[in-house]
Coordinates of C-alpha atoms and ligand atoms in Angstrom, one line a residue:
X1127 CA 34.1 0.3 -32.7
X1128 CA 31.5 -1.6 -30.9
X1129 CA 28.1 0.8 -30.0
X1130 CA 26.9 0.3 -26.7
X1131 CA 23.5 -1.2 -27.4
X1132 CA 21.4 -2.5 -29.6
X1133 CA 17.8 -2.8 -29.4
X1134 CA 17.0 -5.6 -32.3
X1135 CA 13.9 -5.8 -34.2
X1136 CA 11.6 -3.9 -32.8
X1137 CA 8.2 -2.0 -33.4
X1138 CA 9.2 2.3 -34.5
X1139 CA 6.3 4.6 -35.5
X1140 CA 7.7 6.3 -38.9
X1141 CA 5.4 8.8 -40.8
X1142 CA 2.8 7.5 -38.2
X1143 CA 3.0 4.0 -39.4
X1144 CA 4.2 1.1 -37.4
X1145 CA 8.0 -0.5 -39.0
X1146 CA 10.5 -2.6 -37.9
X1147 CA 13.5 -1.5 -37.0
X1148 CA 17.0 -2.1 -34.5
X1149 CA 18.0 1.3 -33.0
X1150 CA 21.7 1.3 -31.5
X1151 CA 22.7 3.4 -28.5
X1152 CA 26.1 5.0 -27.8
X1153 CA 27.0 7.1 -24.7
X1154 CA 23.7 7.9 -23.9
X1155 CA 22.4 8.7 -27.3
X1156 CA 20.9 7.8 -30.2
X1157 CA 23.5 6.5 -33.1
X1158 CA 21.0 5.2 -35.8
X1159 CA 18.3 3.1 -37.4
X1160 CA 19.3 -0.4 -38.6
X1161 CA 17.5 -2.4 -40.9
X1162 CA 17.1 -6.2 -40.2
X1163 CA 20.6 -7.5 -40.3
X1164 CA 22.5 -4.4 -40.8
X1165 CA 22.7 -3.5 -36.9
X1166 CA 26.2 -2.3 -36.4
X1167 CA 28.5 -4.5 -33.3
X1168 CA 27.5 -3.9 -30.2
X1169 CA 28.6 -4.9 -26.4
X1170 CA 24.7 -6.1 -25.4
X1171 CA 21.7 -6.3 -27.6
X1172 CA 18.2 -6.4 -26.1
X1173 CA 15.5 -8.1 -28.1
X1174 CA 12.5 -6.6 -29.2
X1175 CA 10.6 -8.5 -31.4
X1176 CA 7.3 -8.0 -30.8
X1177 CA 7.8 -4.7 -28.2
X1178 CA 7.0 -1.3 -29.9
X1179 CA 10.5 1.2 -29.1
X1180 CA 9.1 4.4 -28.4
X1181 CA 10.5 8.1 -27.1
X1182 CA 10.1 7.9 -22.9
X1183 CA 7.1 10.6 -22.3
X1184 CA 7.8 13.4 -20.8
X1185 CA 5.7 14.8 -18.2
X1186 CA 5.6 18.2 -17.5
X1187 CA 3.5 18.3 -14.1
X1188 CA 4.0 16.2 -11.4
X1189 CA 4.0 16.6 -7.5
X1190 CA 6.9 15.0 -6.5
X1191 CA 6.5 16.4 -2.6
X1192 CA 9.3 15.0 -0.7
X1193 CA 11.0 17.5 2.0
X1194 CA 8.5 18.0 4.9
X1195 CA 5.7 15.6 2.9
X1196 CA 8.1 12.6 2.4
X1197 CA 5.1 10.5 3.5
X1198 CA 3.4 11.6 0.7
X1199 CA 5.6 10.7 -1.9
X1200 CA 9.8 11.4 -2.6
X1201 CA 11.9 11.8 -5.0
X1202 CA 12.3 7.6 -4.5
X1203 CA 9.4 6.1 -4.9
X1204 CA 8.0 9.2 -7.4
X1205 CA 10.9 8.3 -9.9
X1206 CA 10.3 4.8 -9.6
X1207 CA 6.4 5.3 -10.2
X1208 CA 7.5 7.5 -13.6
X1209 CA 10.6 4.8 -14.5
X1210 CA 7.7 1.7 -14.0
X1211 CA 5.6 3.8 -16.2
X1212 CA 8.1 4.6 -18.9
X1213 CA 8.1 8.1 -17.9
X1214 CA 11.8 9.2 -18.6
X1215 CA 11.7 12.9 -17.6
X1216 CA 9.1 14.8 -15.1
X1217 CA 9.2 18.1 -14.4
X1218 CA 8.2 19.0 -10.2
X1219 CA 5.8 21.7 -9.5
X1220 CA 6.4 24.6 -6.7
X1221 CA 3.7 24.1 -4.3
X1222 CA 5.8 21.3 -2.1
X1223 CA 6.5 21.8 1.5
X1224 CA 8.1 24.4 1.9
X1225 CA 7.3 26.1 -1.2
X1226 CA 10.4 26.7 -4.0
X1227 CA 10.2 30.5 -4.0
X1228 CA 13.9 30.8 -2.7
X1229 CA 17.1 28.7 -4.0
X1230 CA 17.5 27.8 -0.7
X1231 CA 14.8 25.2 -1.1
X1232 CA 15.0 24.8 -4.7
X1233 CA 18.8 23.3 -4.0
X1234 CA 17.4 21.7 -1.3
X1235 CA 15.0 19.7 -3.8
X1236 CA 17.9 19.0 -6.2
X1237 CA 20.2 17.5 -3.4
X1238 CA 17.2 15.1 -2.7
X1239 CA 16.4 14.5 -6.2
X1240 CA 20.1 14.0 -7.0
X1241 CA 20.5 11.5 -4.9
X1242 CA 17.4 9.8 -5.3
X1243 CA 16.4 10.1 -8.8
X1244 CA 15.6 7.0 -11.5
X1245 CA 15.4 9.3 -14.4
X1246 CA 15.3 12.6 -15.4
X1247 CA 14.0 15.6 -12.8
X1248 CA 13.6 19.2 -13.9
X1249 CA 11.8 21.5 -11.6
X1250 CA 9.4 25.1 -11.6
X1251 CA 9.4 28.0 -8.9
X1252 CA 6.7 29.6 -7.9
X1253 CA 6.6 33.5 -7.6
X1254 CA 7.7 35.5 -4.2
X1255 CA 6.5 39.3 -3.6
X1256 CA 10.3 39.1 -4.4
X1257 CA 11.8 37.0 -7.2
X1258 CA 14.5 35.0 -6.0
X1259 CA 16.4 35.7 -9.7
X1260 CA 18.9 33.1 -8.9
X1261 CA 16.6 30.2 -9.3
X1262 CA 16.7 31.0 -12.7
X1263 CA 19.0 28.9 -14.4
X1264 CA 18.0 25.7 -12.9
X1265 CA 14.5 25.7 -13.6
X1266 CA 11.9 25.3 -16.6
X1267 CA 9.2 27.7 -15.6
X1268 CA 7.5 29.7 -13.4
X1269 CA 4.0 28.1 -11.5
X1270 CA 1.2 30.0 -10.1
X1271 CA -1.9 29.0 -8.7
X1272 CA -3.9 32.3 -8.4
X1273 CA -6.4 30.1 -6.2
X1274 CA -4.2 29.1 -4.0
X1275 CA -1.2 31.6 -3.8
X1276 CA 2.2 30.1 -3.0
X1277 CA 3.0 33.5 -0.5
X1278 CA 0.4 34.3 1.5
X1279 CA -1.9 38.1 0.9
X1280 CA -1.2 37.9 -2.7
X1281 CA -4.4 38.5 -4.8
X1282 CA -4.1 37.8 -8.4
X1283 CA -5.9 40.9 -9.6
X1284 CA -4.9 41.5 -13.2
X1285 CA -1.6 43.8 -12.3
X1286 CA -0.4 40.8 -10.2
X1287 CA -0.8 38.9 -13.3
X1288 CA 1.0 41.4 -15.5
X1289 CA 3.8 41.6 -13.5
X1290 CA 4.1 37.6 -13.5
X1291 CA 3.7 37.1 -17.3
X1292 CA 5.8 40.0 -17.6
X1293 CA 8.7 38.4 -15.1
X1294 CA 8.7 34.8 -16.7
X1295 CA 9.0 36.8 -20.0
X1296 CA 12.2 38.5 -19.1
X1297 CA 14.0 35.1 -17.7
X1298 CA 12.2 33.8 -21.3
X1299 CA 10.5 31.3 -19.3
X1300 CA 6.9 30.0 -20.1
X1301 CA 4.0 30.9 -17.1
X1302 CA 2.1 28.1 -16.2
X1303 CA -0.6 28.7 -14.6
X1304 CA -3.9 26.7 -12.6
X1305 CA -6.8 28.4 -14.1
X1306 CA -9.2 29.0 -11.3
X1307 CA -10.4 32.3 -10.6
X1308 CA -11.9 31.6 -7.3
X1309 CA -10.5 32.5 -4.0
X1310 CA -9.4 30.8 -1.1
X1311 CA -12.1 32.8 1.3
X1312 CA -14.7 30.6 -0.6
X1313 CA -14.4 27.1 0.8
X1314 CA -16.9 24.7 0.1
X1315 CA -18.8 22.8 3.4
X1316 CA -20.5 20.1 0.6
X1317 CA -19.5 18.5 -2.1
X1318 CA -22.0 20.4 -4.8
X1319 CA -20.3 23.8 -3.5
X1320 CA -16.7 22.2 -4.4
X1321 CA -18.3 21.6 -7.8
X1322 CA -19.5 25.5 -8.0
X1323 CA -16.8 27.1 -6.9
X1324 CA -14.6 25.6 -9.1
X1325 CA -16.6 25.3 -12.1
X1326 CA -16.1 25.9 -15.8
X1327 CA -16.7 29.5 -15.7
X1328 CA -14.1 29.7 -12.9
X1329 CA -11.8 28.1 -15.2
X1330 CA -12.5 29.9 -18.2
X1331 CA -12.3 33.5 -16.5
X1332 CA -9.3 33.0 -15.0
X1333 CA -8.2 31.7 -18.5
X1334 CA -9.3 35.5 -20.0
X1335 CA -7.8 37.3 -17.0
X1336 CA -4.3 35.7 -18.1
X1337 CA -5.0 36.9 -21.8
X1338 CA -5.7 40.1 -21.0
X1339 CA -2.5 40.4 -19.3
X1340 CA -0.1 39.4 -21.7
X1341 CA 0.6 42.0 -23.7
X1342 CA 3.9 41.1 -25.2
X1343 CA 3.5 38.7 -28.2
X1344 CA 6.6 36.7 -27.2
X1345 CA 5.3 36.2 -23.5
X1346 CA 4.7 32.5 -23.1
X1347 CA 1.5 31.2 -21.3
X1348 CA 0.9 27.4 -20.9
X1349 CA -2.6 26.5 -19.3
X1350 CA -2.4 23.6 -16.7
X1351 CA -4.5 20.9 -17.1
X1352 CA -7.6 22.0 -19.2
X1353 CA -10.5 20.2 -17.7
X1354 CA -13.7 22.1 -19.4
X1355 CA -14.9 22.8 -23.4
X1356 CA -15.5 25.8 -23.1
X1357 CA -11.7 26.6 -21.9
X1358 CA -10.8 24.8 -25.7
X1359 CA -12.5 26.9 -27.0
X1360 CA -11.4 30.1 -25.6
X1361 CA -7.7 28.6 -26.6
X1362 CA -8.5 28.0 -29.7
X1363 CA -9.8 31.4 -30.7
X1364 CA -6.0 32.8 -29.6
X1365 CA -3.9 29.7 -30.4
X1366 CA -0.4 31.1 -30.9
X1367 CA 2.2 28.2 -31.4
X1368 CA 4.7 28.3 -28.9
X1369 CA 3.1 31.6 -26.8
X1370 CA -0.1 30.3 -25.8
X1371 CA -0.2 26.1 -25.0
X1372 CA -2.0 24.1 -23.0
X1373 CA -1.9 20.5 -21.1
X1374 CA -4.9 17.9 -20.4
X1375 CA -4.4 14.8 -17.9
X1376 CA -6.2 11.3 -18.8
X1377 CA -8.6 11.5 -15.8
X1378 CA -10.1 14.9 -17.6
X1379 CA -10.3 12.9 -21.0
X1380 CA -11.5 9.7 -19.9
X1381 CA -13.6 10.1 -16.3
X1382 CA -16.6 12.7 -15.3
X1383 CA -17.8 13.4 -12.1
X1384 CA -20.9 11.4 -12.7
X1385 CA -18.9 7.8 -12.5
X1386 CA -18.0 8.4 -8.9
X1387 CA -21.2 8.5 -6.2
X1388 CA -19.6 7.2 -3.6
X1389 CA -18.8 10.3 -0.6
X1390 CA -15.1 9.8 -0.4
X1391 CA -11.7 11.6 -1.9
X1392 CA -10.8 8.7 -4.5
X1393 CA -11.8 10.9 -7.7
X1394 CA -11.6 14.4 -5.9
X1395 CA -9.2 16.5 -7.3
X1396 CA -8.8 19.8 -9.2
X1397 CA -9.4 20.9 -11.5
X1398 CA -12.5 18.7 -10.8
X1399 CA -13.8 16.2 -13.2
X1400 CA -16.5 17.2 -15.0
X1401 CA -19.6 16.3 -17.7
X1402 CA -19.6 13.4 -20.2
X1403 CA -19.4 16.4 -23.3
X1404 CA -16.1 18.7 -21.8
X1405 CA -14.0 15.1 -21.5
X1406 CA -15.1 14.1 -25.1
X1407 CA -14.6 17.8 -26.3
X1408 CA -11.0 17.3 -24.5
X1409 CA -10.2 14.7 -26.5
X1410 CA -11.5 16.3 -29.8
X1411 CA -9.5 19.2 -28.9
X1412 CA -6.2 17.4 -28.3
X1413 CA -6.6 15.0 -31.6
X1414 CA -8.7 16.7 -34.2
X1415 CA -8.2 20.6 -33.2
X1416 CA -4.5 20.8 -32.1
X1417 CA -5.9 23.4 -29.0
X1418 CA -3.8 20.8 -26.9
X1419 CA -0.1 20.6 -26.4
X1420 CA 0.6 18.1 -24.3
X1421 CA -0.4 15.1 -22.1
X1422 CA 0.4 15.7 -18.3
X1423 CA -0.3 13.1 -15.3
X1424 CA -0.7 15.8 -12.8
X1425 CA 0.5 13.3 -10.2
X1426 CA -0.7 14.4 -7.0
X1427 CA -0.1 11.9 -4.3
X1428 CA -1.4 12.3 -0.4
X1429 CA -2.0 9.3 2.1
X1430 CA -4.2 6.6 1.2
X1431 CA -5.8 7.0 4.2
X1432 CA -6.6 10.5 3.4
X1433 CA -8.7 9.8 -0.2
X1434 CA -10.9 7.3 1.6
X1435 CA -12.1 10.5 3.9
X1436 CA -15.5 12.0 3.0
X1437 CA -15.5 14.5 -0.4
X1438 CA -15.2 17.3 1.7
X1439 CA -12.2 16.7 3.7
X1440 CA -10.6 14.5 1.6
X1441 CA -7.3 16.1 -0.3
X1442 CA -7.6 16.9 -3.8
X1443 CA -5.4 15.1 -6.3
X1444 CA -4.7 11.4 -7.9
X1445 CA -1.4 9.4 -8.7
X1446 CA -0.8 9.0 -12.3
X1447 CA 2.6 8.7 -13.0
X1448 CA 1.9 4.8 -13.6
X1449 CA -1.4 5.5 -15.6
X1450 CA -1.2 7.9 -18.1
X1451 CA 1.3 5.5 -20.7
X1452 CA -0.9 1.9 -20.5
X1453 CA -4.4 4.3 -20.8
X1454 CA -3.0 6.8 -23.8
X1455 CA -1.8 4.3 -25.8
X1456 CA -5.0 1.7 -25.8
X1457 CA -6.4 5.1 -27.3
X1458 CA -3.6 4.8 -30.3
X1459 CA -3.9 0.9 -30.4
X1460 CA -8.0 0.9 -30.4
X1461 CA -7.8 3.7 -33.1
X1462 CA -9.1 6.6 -31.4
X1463 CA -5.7 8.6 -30.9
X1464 CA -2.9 8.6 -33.5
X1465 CA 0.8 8.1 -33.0
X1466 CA 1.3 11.3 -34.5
X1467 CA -0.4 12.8 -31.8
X1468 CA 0.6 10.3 -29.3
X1469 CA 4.2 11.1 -30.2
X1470 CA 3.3 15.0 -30.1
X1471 CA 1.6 15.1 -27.1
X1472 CA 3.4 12.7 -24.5
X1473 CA 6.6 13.3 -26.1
X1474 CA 7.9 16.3 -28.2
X1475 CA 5.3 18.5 -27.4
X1476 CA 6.2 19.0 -23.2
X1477 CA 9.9 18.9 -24.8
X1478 CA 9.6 22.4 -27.3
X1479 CA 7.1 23.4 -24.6
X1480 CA 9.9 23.3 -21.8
X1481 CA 13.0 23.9 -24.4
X1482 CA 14.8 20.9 -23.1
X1483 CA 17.1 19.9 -26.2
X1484 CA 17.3 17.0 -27.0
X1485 CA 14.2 14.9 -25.6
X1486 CA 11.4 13.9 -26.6
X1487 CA 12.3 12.8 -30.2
X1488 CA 13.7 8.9 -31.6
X1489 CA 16.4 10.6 -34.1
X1490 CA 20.4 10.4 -34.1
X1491 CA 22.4 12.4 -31.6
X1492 CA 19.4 12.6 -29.4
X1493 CA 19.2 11.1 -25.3
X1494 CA 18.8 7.7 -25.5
X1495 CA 15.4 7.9 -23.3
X1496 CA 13.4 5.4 -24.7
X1497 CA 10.3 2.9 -23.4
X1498 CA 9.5 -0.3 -24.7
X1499 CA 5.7 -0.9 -24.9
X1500 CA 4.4 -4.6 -25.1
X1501 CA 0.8 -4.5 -26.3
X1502 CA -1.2 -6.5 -23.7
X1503 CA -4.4 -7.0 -22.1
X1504 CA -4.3 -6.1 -17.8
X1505 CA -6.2 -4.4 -15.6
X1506 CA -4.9 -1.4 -13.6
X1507 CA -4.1 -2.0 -10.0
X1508 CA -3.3 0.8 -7.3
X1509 CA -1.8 -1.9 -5.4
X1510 CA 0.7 -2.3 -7.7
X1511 CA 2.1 1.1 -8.0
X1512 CA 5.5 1.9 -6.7
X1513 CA 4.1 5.6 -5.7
X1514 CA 3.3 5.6 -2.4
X1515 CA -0.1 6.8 -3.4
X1516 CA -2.3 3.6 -4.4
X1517 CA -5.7 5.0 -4.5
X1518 CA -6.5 5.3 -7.8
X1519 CA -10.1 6.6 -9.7
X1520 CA -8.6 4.2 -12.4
X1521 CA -8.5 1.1 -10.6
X1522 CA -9.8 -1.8 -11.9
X1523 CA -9.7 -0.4 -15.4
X1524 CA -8.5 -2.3 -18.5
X1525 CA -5.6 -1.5 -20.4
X1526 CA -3.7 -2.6 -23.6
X1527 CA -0.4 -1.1 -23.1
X1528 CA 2.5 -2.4 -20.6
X1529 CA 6.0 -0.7 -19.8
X1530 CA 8.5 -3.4 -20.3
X1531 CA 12.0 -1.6 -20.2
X1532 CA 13.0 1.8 -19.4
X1533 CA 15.9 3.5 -20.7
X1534 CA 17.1 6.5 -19.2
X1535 CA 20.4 8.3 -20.9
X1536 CA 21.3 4.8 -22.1
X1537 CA 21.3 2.8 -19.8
X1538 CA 18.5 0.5 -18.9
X1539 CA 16.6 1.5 -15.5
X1540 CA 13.8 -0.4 -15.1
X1541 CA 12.7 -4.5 -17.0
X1542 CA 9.9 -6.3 -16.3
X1543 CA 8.7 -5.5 -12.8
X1544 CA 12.6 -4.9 -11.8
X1545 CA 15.2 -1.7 -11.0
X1546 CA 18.4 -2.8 -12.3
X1547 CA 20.2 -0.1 -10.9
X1548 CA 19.9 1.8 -7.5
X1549 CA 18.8 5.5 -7.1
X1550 CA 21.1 8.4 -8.1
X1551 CA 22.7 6.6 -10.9
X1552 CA 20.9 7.3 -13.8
X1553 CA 19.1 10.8 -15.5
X1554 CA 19.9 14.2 -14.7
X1555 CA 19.2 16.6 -12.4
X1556 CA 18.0 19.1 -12.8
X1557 CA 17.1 19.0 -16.3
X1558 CA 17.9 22.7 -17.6
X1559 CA 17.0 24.5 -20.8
X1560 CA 19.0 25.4 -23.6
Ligands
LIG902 O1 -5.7 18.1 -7.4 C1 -4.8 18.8 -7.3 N1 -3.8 18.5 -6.4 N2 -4.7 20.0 -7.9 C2 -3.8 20.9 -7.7 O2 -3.8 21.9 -8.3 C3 -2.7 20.7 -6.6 C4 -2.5 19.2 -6.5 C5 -1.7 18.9 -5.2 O3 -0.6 19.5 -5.1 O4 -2.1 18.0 -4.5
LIG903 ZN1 -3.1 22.6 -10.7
LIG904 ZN1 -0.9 19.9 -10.3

């Protein structure tokens, strides 16, 4: 019998080595590996000489807003943004308008995303005076932002936090949590105050206040986007696999505060960026030290109009969804990340981090969400991005690595600048745990 597609001659990454191989889909999954002229009949064959076949990342934290801030971003043009940047599966955080702390809104999120998707969605809650239990099966995780609480009057003094790490624990689902110990009484009227009051020590305190709370072994923390050295290190000295992980976004690794002089919103977001030494001790940490899980955009999108406002009244928060594959992997192709932990941390990491079966791994009987990569010279370009967000602290950068064809479930999404199918047809949502 005839397999649904084959993907002929192109580029896999086996025992961290580049090889050439066909790879043959069939109802949405992986059937096998074929060597040059062994590829089994198929019904269409893509070819991919020259295009490296690689797992579609997974991103664990993006802001996908839609709802009541549809002119931010929706479930549209957010899914496009991750299908255009071979992102096969992103996981929407809580703090949309309104809030997911009920089912009411969370189903109201999935009827949008249902209907609007172009590849996977899977979705956190955040955490009511009240937890809304029934939420439970349908999402991945529980999100707070102690802050920047979700419900308002809620200090995240440490029994706040125990009963949080204790709740996720009892559904068995990880905490993540925005490590920032300030409060929302201090706000910042310039932009050197932003920078103080959510500085390192912020970061790492409220890093310590979470590890003092869990008690419970099993209890799973993950750390949102790690932004400072000193927060590695504090990881490192309790790295537990699987009960303590931790995320990093590109603009952390590869941008500091010091590039951007100019007074408006275009690199303002938060965690802020910070010195030369914490972004190359981020990347240290994620390729030579293992303190780092995963690779996360943090896709944040608000009105272009709104990041050209001065620092201080400008929103916090970037696009990224259309970055974070073409600026990883000139890392991997100018030698300074490995596929290993390319493959570790964009892929199968956010998938055992999230319990999601089946993702983030090129092996038989697995989804069929795959990217292929050309490896080519352009230059990022905010203009081009399908998120409605086009201001980008990135722009203008140069890049080795270009989405050619998504692959979502099997069946091919997104080629060369092109959607060839309409929204709601492909992924699944939500995407639930085993
Ligand atoms: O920069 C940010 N933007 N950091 C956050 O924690 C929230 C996010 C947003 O939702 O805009
Ligand atoms: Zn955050
Ligand atoms: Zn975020």
């Amino acid at each position: 019998m005839d397999v649904d597609i084959v993907l002929i001659d192109g580029i896999v990454i086996v025992n961290d080595r580049e090889t050439v191989r066909s790879l043959a889909i069939d109802r949405g999954k992986i059937e096998g590996f074929y060597k040059h002229g062994e590829e089994p009949e198929s019904k269409r064959s893509i070819d991919c000489r020259g295009l490296y076949i690689l797992p579609g990342l997974i991103d664990m934290h993006v802001h996908l807003r839609d709802l009541n801030q549809s002119e931010k971003e929706d479930y549209e043009t957010g899914t496009m943004a991750a299908a255009a940047g071979g992102i096969t599966t992103v996981v929407d955080m809580p703090n949309s308008s309104p809030p997911v702390l009920t089912r009411e809104v969370l189903d109201q999120k999935i009827t949008s995303a249902t209907t609007k998707r172009y590849v996977n969605v899977g979705f956190y809650a955040g955490i009511a005076e009240r937890f809304d239990t029934s939420m439970v099966p349908d999402i991945l995780g529980l999100k707070v932002y102690p802050h920047s609480p979700l419900t308002d009057g809620v200090n995240y003094d440490i029994e706040r936090i125990r009963n949080c790490v204790q709740l996720a624990n009892k559904h068995n689902l990880p905490l993540l949590f925005h490590p920032d110990s300030s409060t929302e009484d201090e706000k910042p009227e310039t932009r050197e105050e932003f920078f103080l009051i959510h500085s390192c020590e912020s970061e790492v305190n409220s890093l310590q206040a979470f590890l003092d709370a869990k008690v419970e072994y099993e209890a799973r923390l993950h750390v949102c986007h790690v932004s400072c050295a000193a927060t590695t290190r504090l990881i490192l000295e309790h790295r537990a696999e699987h009960t303590l992980t931790a995320e990093v976004t590109p603009h952390h690794i590869f941008l500091s505060g010091g590039d951007f002089s100019h007074d408006d919103g275009v690199a303002k977001m938060l965690p802020p960026l910070r010195s030369p030494y914490d972004s190359q001790m981020l990347a240290q940490a994620l390729c030579k030290k293992c303190a780092i899980d995963c690779v996360v955009s943090d896709h944040a999108p608000h009105i272009n109009s709104e990041k050209t406002m001065p620092f201080i009244e400008a929103p916090s928060g970037i696009p990224g969804l259309e970055t974070t594959l073409p600026l990883i992997l000139t890392e991997v192709f100018e030698g300074r990340i490995s596929w290993v932990d390319f493959l570790r941390c964009c892929c199968s990491g956010p998938a055992m981090i999230l319990g999601i079966p089946s993702k983030g791994i090129l092996t038989e009987g697995y989804d069929a969400d795959i990217v292929l990569v050309r490896r080519q010279e352009w230059y990022i370009s905010g203009a081009d991005f399908y998120s409605k967000a086009k201001i980008t602290p990135f722009e203008g950068r140069r890049v080795l690595a270009k989405p050619v064809t998504t692959i979502v479930g099997g069946e091919v999404v997104y080629h060369e600048g092109r959607f060839m199918v309409g929204p709601g047809i492909v992924g699944r949502v939500p995407i639930r745990k085993v």
